[in-house]
Each structure stands twice: as structure tokens, then as C-alpha cells.
Short mmCIF file of C-alpha atoms and ligand atoms in Angstrom, two decimals:
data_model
loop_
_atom_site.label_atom_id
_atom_site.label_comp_id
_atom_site.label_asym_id
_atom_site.label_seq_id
_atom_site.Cartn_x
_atom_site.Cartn_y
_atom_site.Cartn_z
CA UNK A 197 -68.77 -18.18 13.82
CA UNK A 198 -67.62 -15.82 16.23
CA UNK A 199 -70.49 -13.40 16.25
CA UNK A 200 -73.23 -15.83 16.45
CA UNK A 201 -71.94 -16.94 19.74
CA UNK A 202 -73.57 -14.44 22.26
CA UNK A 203 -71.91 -15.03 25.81
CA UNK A 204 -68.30 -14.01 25.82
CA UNK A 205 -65.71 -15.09 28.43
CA UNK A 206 -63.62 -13.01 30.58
CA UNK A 207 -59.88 -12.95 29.63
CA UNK A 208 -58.61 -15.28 32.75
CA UNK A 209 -61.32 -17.46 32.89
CA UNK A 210 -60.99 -17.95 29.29
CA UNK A 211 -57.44 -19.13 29.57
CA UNK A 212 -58.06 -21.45 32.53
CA UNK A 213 -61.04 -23.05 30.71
CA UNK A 214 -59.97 -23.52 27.13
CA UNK A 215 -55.68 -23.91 27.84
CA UNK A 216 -55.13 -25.23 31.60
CA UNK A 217 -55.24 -29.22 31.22
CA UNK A 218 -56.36 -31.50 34.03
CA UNK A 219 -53.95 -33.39 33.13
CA UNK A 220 -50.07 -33.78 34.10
CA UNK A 221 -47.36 -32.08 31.58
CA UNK A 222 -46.23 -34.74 28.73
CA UNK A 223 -42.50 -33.79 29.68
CA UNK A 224 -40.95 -33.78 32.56
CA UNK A 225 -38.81 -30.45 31.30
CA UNK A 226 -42.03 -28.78 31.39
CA UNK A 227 -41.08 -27.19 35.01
CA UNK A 228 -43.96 -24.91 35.14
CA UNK A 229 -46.62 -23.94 32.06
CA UNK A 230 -49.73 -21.69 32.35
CA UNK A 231 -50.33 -19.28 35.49
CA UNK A 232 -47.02 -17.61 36.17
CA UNK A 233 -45.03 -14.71 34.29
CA UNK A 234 -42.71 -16.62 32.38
CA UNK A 235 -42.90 -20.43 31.79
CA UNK A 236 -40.02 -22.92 32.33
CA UNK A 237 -38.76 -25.86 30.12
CA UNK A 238 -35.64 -27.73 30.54
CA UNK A 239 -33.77 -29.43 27.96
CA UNK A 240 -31.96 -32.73 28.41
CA UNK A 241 -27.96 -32.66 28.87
CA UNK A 242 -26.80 -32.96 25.53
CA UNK A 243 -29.75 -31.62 23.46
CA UNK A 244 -30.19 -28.32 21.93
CA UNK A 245 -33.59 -26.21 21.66
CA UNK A 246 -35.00 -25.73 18.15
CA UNK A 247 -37.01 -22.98 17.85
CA UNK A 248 -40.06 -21.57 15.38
CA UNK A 249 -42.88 -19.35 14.94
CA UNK A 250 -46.21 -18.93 12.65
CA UNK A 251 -48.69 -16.61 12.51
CA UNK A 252 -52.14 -17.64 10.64
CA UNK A 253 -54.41 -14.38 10.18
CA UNK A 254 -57.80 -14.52 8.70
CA UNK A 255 -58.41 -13.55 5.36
CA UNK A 256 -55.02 -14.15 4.57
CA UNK A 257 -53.93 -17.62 5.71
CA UNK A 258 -57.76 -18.90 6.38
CA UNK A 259 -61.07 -17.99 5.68
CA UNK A 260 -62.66 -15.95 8.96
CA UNK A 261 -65.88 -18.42 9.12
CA UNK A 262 -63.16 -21.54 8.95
CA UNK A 263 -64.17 -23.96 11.47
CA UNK A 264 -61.81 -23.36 15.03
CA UNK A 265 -61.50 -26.91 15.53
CA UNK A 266 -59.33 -26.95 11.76
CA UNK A 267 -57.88 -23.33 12.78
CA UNK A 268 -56.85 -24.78 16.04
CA UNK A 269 -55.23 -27.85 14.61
CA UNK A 270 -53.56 -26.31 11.66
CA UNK A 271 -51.88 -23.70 13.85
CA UNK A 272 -50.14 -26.03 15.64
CA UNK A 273 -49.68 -28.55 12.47
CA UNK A 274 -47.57 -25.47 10.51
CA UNK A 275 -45.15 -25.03 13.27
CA UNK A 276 -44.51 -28.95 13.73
CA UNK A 277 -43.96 -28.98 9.97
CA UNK A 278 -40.98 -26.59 10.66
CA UNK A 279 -39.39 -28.75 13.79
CA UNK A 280 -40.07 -32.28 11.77
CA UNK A 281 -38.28 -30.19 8.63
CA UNK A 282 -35.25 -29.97 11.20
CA UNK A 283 -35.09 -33.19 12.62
CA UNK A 284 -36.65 -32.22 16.04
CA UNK A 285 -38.38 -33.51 18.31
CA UNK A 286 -41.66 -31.28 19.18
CA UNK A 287 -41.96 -30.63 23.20
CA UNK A 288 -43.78 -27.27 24.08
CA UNK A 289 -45.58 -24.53 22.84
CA UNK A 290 -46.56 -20.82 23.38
CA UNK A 291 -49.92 -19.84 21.60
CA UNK A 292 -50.99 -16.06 21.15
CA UNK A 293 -54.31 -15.74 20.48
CA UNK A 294 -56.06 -12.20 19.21
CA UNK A 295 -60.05 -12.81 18.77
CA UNK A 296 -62.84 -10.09 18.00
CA UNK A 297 -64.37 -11.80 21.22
CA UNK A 298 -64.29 -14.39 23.32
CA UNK A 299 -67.23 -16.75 22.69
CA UNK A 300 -66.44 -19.98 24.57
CA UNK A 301 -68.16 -22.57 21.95
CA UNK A 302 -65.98 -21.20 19.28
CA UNK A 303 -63.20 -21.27 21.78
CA UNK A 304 -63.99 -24.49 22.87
CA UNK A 305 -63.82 -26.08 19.53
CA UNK A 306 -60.66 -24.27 18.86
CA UNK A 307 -58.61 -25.74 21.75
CA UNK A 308 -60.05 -29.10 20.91
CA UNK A 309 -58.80 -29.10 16.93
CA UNK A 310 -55.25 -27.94 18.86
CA UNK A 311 -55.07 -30.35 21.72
CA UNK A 312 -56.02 -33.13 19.45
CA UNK A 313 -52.90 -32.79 17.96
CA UNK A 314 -50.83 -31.77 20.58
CA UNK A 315 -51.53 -34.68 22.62
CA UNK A 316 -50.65 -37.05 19.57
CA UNK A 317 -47.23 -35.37 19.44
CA UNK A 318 -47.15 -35.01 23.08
CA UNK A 319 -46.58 -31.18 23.26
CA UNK A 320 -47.11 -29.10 26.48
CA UNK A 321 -49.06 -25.80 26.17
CA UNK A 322 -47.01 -23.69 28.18
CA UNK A 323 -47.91 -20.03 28.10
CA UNK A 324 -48.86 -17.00 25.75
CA UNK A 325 -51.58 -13.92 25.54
CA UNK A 326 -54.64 -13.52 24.78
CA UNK A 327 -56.11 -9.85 23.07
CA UNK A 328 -58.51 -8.89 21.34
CA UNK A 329 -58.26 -7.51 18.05
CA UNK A 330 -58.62 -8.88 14.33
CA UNK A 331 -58.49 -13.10 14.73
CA UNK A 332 -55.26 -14.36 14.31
CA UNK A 333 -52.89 -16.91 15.58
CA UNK A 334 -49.46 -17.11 16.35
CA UNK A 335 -47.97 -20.19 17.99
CA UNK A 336 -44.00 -20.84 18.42
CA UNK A 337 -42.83 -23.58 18.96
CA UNK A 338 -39.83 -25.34 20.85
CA UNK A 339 -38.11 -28.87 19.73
CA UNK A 340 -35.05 -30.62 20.99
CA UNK A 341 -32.30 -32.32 18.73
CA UNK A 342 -30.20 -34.79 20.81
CA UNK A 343 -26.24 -34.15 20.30
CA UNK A 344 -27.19 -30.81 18.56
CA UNK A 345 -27.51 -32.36 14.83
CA UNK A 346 -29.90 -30.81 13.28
CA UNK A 347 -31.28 -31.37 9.68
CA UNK A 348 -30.54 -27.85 7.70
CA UNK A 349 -31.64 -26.04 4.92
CA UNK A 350 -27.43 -25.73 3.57
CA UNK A 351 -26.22 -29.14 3.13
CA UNK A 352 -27.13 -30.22 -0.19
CA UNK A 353 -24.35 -31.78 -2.30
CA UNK A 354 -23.81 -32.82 -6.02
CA UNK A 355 -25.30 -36.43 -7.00
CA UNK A 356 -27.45 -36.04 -3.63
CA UNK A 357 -31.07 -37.63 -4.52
CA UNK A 358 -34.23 -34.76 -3.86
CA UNK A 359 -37.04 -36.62 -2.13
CA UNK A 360 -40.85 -35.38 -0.91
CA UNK A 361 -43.13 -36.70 1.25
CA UNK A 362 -46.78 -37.31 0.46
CA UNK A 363 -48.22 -35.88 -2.57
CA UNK A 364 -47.79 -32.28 -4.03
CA UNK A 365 -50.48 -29.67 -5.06
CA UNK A 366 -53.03 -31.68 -2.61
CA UNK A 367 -53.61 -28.93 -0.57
CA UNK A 368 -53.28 -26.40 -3.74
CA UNK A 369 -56.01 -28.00 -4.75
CA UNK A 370 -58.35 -27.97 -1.83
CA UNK A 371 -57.75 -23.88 -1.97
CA UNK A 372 -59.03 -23.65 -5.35
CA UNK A 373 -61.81 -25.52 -4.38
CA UNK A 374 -63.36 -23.05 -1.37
CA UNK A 375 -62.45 -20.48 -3.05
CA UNK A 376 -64.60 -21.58 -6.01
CA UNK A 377 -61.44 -21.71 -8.82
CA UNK A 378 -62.08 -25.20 -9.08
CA UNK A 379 -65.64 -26.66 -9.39
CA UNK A 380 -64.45 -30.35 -8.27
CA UNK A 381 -65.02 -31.56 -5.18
CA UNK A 382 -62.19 -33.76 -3.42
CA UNK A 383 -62.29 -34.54 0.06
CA UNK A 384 -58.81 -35.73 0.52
CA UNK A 385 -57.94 -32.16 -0.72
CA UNK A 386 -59.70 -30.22 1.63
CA UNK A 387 -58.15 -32.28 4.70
CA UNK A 388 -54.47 -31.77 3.60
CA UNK A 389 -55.58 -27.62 3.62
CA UNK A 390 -57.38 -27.96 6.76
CA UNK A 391 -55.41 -30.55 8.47
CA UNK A 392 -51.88 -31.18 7.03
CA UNK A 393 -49.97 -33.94 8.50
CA UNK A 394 -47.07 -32.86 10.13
CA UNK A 395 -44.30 -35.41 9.40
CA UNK A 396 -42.44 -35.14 12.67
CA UNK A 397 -41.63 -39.07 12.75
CA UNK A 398 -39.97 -38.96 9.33
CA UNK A 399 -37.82 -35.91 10.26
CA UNK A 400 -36.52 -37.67 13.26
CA UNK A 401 -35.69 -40.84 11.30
CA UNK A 402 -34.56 -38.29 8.46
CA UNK A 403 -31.40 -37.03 11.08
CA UNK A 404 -29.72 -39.94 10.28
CA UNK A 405 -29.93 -40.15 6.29
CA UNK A 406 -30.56 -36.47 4.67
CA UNK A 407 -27.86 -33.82 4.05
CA UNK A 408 -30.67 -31.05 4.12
CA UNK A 409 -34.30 -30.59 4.40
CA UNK A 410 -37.05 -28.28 4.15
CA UNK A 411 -40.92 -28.17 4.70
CA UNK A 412 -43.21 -27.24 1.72
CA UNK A 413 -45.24 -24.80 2.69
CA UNK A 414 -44.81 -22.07 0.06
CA UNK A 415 -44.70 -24.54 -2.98
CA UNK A 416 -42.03 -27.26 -3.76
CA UNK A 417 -40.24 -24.94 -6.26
CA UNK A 418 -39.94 -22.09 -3.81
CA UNK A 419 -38.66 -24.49 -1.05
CA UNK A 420 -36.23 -26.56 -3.04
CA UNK A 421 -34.80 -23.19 -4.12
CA UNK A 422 -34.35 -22.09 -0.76
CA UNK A 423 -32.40 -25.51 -0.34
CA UNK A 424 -30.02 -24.63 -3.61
CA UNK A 425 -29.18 -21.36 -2.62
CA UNK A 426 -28.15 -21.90 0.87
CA UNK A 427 -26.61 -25.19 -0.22
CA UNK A 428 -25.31 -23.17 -3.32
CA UNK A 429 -26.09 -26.13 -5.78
CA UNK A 430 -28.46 -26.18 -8.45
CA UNK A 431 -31.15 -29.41 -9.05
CA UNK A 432 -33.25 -31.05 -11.66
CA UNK A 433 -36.64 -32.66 -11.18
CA UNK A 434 -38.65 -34.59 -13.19
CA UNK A 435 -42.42 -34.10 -14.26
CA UNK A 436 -42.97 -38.09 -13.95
CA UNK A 437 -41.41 -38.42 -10.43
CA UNK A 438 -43.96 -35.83 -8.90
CA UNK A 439 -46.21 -37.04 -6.26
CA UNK A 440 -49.59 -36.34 -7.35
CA UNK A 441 -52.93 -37.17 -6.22
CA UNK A 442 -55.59 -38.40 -8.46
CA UNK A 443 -57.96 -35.37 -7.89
CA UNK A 444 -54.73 -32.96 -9.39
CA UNK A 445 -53.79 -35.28 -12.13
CA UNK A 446 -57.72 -34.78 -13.31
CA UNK A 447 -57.20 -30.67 -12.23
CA UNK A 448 -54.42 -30.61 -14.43
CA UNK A 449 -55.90 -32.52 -17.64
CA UNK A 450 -58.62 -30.24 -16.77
CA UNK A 451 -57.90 -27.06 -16.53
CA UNK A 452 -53.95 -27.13 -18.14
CA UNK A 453 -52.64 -25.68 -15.19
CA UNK A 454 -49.91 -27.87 -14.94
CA UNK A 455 -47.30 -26.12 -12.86
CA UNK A 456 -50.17 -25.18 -9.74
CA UNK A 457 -48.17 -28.45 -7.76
CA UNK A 458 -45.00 -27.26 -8.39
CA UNK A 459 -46.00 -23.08 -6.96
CA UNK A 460 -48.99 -23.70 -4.26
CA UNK A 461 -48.39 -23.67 -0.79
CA UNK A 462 -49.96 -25.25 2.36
CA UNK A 463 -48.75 -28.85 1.37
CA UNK A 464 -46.51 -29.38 4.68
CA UNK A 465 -44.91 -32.33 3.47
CA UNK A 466 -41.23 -32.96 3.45
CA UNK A 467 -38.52 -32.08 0.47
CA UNK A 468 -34.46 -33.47 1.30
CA UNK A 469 -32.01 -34.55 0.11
CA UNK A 470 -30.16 -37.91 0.58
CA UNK A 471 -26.30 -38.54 -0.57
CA UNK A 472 -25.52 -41.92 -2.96
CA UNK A 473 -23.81 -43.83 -0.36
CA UNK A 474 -26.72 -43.31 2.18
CA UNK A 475 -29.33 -44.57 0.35
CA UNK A 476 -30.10 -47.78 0.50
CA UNK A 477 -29.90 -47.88 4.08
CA UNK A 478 -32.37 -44.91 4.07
CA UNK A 479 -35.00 -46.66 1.84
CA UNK A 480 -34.79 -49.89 3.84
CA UNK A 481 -35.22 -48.09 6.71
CA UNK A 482 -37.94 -45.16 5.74
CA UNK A 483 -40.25 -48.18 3.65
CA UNK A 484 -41.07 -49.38 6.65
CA UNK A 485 -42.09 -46.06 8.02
CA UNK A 486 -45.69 -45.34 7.64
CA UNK A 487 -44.83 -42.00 5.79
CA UNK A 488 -45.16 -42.35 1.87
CA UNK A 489 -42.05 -40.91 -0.08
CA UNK A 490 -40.56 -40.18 -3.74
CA UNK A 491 -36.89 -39.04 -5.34
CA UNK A 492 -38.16 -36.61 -7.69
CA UNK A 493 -34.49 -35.62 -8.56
CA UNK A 494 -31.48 -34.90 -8.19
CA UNK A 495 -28.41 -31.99 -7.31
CA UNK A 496 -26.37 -31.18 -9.72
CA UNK A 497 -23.62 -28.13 -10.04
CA UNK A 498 -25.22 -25.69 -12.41
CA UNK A 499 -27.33 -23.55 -10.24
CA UNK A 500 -31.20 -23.19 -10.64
CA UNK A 501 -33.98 -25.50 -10.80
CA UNK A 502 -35.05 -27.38 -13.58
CA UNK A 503 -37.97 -29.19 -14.48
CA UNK A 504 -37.52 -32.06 -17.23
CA UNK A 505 -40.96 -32.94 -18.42
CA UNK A 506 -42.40 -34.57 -21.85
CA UNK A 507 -38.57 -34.95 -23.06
CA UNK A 508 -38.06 -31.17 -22.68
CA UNK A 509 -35.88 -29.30 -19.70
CA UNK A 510 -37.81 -25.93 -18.54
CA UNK A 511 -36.44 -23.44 -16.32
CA UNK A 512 -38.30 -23.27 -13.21
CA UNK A 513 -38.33 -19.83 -11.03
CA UNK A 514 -38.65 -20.53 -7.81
CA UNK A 515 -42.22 -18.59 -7.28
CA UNK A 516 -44.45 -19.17 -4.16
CA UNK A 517 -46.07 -17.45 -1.94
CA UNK A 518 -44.41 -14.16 -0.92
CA UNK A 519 -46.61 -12.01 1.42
CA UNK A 520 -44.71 -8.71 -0.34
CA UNK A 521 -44.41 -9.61 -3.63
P1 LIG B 95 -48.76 -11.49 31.74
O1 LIG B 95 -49.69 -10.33 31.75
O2 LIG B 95 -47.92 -11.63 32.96
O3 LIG B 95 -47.99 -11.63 30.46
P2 LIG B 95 -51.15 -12.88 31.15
O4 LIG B 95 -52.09 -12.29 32.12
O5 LIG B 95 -51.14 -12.38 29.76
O6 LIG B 95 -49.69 -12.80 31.77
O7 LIG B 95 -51.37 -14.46 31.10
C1 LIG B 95 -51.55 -15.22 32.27
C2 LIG B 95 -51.00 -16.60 32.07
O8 LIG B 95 -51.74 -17.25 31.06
C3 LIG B 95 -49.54 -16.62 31.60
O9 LIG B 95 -48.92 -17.77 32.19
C4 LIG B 95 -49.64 -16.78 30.12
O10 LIG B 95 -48.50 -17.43 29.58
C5 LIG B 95 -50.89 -17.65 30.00
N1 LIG B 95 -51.64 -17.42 28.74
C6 LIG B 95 -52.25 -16.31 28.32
N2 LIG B 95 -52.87 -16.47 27.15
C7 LIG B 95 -52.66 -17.76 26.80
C8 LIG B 95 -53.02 -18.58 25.69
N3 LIG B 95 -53.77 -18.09 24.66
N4 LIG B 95 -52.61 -19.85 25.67
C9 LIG B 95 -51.85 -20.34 26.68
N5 LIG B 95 -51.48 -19.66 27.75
C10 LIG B 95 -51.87 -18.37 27.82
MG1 LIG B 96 -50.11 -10.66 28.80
#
């Protein structure tokens, strides 16, 4: 995409034409964004600042000739995931951009696929770099949880319920599809690889109810284990519970490759945990959220992760993606 596009833009008048809106801040914390040094951002008394970063590079976390507009957007979707995963509410950004060169179409269509989404969550752009180099992305981002109580990865308890958002594998799926693994063609797939819902409503909503919560980005097993060992609990799941799609149900019967829901990434849905005396106010409450959810098990005391499927109980490791494995 990049090298068809001819003209290229220089570095300042690149930023003020694809990142300086005509258009006032969403917050009012947002003192000062693009043009100066440093940017300011105020929080509310009261609140605290959460905090995240991502970094997408090509030919690693995208393809190169992926269309900006979905590059754009899933940038900013990843790091959302994280502040919905702890409860908080998304308010600015910082976006560092490296590109082999600066052709304003592909530019162009790349702030659009971010500002689309940024505008529905109402998050400020308020600084960052541009360079050249390699393409690749890296946007943090910075949240605010009222009264400081933020969902964590550490509060799991025994008899807790395990819940996920969504569907699992979905976006699993759509990988294996461009990168020709799997010959099927869903297009519900390919739009939860390219553009994942963040689930920031739920996680706000989720404050009140879950004892801990995580985003699935590496695969439910990896990120459910990284809830039981910093909750040091163990859990069991079961095979019928699991939030699948058509399109992976027929993958599965397929190919046999049950487990791919369970170990691929990308999904960006919600996994957490609710306690026994919190849950029927938290069902009555999410069901009328717009956000589809499951209890796909349960904490219990012996640690690990276990699957129980067709009568049996398998030990699950908790593989995903590791970039130095
Ligand atoms: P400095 O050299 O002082 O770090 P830069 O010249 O790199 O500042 O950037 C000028 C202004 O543009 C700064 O306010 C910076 O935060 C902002 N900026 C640079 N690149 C981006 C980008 N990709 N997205 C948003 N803001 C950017
Ligand atoms: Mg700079």
C-alpha cells in the first residue's frame, strides 16, 4: 500500500493533517494535546489514571499490505481491550507511528480506521512521534477508575463463576483464513481479526460485580492462567459452555483441531470472574447490556486449568502466544 502511493508528506505537516482535529477535545482534562513538548491531562478528584501500551508491527501482528483504515482501528481497539479488562474508563491517547514513508492516502485512511473509533469511545489524541523506519504502531493509552477500584488480574476466589464475552476462536479463525490454513471463508471472522470490539461498556459495568478480569488476547487458556496464578487458584471449564461461532464449530468438525479456541489470540473479548453471592444481581444487570456473555466455569482450589469435555477432564497448559517462546 505504502509504496504505490507516490507523494510523501513532510513530518509536521503530516501530523497536523492526519492527527490535529478541527474539532474541540472530548474531555475537558485534555488541557493541551498535539503541538507542544509534552501534553497535559487532568484527572478528576477522586479518580486514578490507568495506564497501557501496545505495539502492532508488521509481519508479526499484521500483514504489511493490511488495509490502514483496519491497522488504524485495531491499534487503538487492543489498548481499549486492556482499560475495559480493568474497569476503566478510556480518555486519551499517545500514538507512535514508524512508516517506510509518509504517503498521505495511506495515512489518511489510517487516521480514519483510528478516529472512527476513538470518537465512539470519546478518546483525545494527545501527542506522540512520528519516524520512519519498518511500519509499526505503538499507542498507550490512559483510563480513569473513579474511587481508584480497579478490576485486577489477582482476585479470583474459590466457587467464583469464570465468564467470557463474545465468542472464542472467532478471530483464530479469521487468521487461518488469510493466511490460507483454512480454505473457508467467514466474514464475521475476518472482522473480529481486523476490528475486535473493545468491550469498554461491560468492563465499567463489570467494576461492580467481578473479583478479577482479564482481556483475551493471547488465547483464553493463556489468559485465564494468568488470572489463577496471580489469584493463586486453580479453575475448570467446560467444552459445552464455550462460546463458539458457527464458522469454528464447522472448523473444528473439519479439520479436528479442537483446542485452536481455547490457544489463539486476537479475540479481545472479556474473561472474569464473578463470586456466588454477586450473581444474580450481575446477570440481571449485564442481560440487559448489549454485550453477549457465558460462565464457562468455575474456581476451584487445586491449581491449574482444566478442561472437562465429552465426560473426560484434560489438563490444559496454558499455551498462547509468547513472542520468545
Ligand atoms: P518533540 O520533538 O518535541 O518530541 P515532535 O516534533 O516529535 O515533538 O512532535 C510535535 C508534536 O506532534 C508533539 O506535540 C507530539 O506529541 C505530536 N505528535 C508527533 N507525532 C504524532 C503522532 N503520530 N500522533 C499524534 N501526535 C503526534
Ligand atoms: Mg519527537
Amino acid at each position: 500500500m505504502i509504496s504505490s502511493d507516490r507523494r510523501s508528506l513532510g513530518e509536521f505537516e503530516l501530523i497536523r493533517r492526519c492527527f490535529v482535529r478541527d474539532r474541540p477535545p472530548w474531555h475537558v482534562g485534555t488541557r493541551l494535546g498535539i503541538g507542544d513538548d509534552c501534553a497535559l491531562f487532568a484527572l478528576e478528584p477522586g479518580e486514578v489514571l490507568a495506564v497501557t501500551a501496545d505495539t502492532l508491527v508488521a509481519g508479526v501482528h499484521f500483514f504489511s499490505d493490511v488495509d490502514p483504515a483496519d491497522l488504524g482501528y485495531k491499534s487503538l481497539a487492543v489498548n481499549l481491550s486492556d482499560l475495559a479488562a480493568c474497569g476503566a474508563e478510556p480518555r486519551a491517547v499517545t500514538l507512535c507511528l514508524t512508516v517506510p514513508e509518509a504517503g498521505p492516502d495511506w495515512l489518511d485512511r489510517f487516521a480514519a480506521g483510528l478516529f472512527e473509533l476513538a470518537d465512539r469511545h470519546h478518546v483525545d489524541l494527545i501527542g506522540g512521534d512520528t519516524t520512519r523506519g519498518p511500519l509499526s504502531v505503538t499507542i498507550q493509552a490512559f483510563g480513569a477508575v473513579p474511587g481508584g477500584n480497579a478490576l485486577r488480574r489477582s482476585g479470583a476466589r474459590c466457587g467464583d463463576r469464570i465468564f467470557v464475552t463474545g465468542t472464542v476462536g472467532s478471530a483464530g479463525l479469521g487468521l487461518r483464513m488469510l493466511d490460507g490454513r483454512c480454505t473457508s471463508a467467514d466474514g464475521e471472522a475476518l472482522l473480529r481479526l481486523l476490528r475486535p470490539e473493545p468491550r469498554v461498556d461491560f468492563g465499567l459495568l463489570l467494576r461492580r460485580y467481578a473479583s478479577s478480569c482479564v482481556d483475551v488476547s493471547d488465547g483464553l487458556a493463556a489468559d485465564l492462567g494468568h488470572v489463577l496464578t496471580a489469584s493463586a487458584v486453580g479453575a475448570a471449564i467446560d467444552w459445552d459452555e464455550l462460546p463458539l461461532s458457527p464458522a469454528v464449530v464447522d472448523y473444528i468438525s473439519t479439520t479436528g483441531d479442537w483446542s485452536m479456541p481455547l490457544h489463539a489470540g486476537d479475540d479481545y473479548e472479556l474473561c472474569f470472574t464473578v463470586p456466588e453471592a454477586r450473581l444474580a444481581a450481575f446477570t440481571g444487570e449485564a442481560r440487559a447490556h448489549s454485550t453477549p456473555f457465558r460462565a464457562i466455569g468455575r474456581i476451584e482450589e487445586p491449581r491449574g486449568l482444566r478442561l472437562r469435555r465429552d465426560g473426560r477432564t484434560i489438563d490444559l497448559q496454558p499455551d498462547g502466544f509468547d513472542h520468545f517462546a
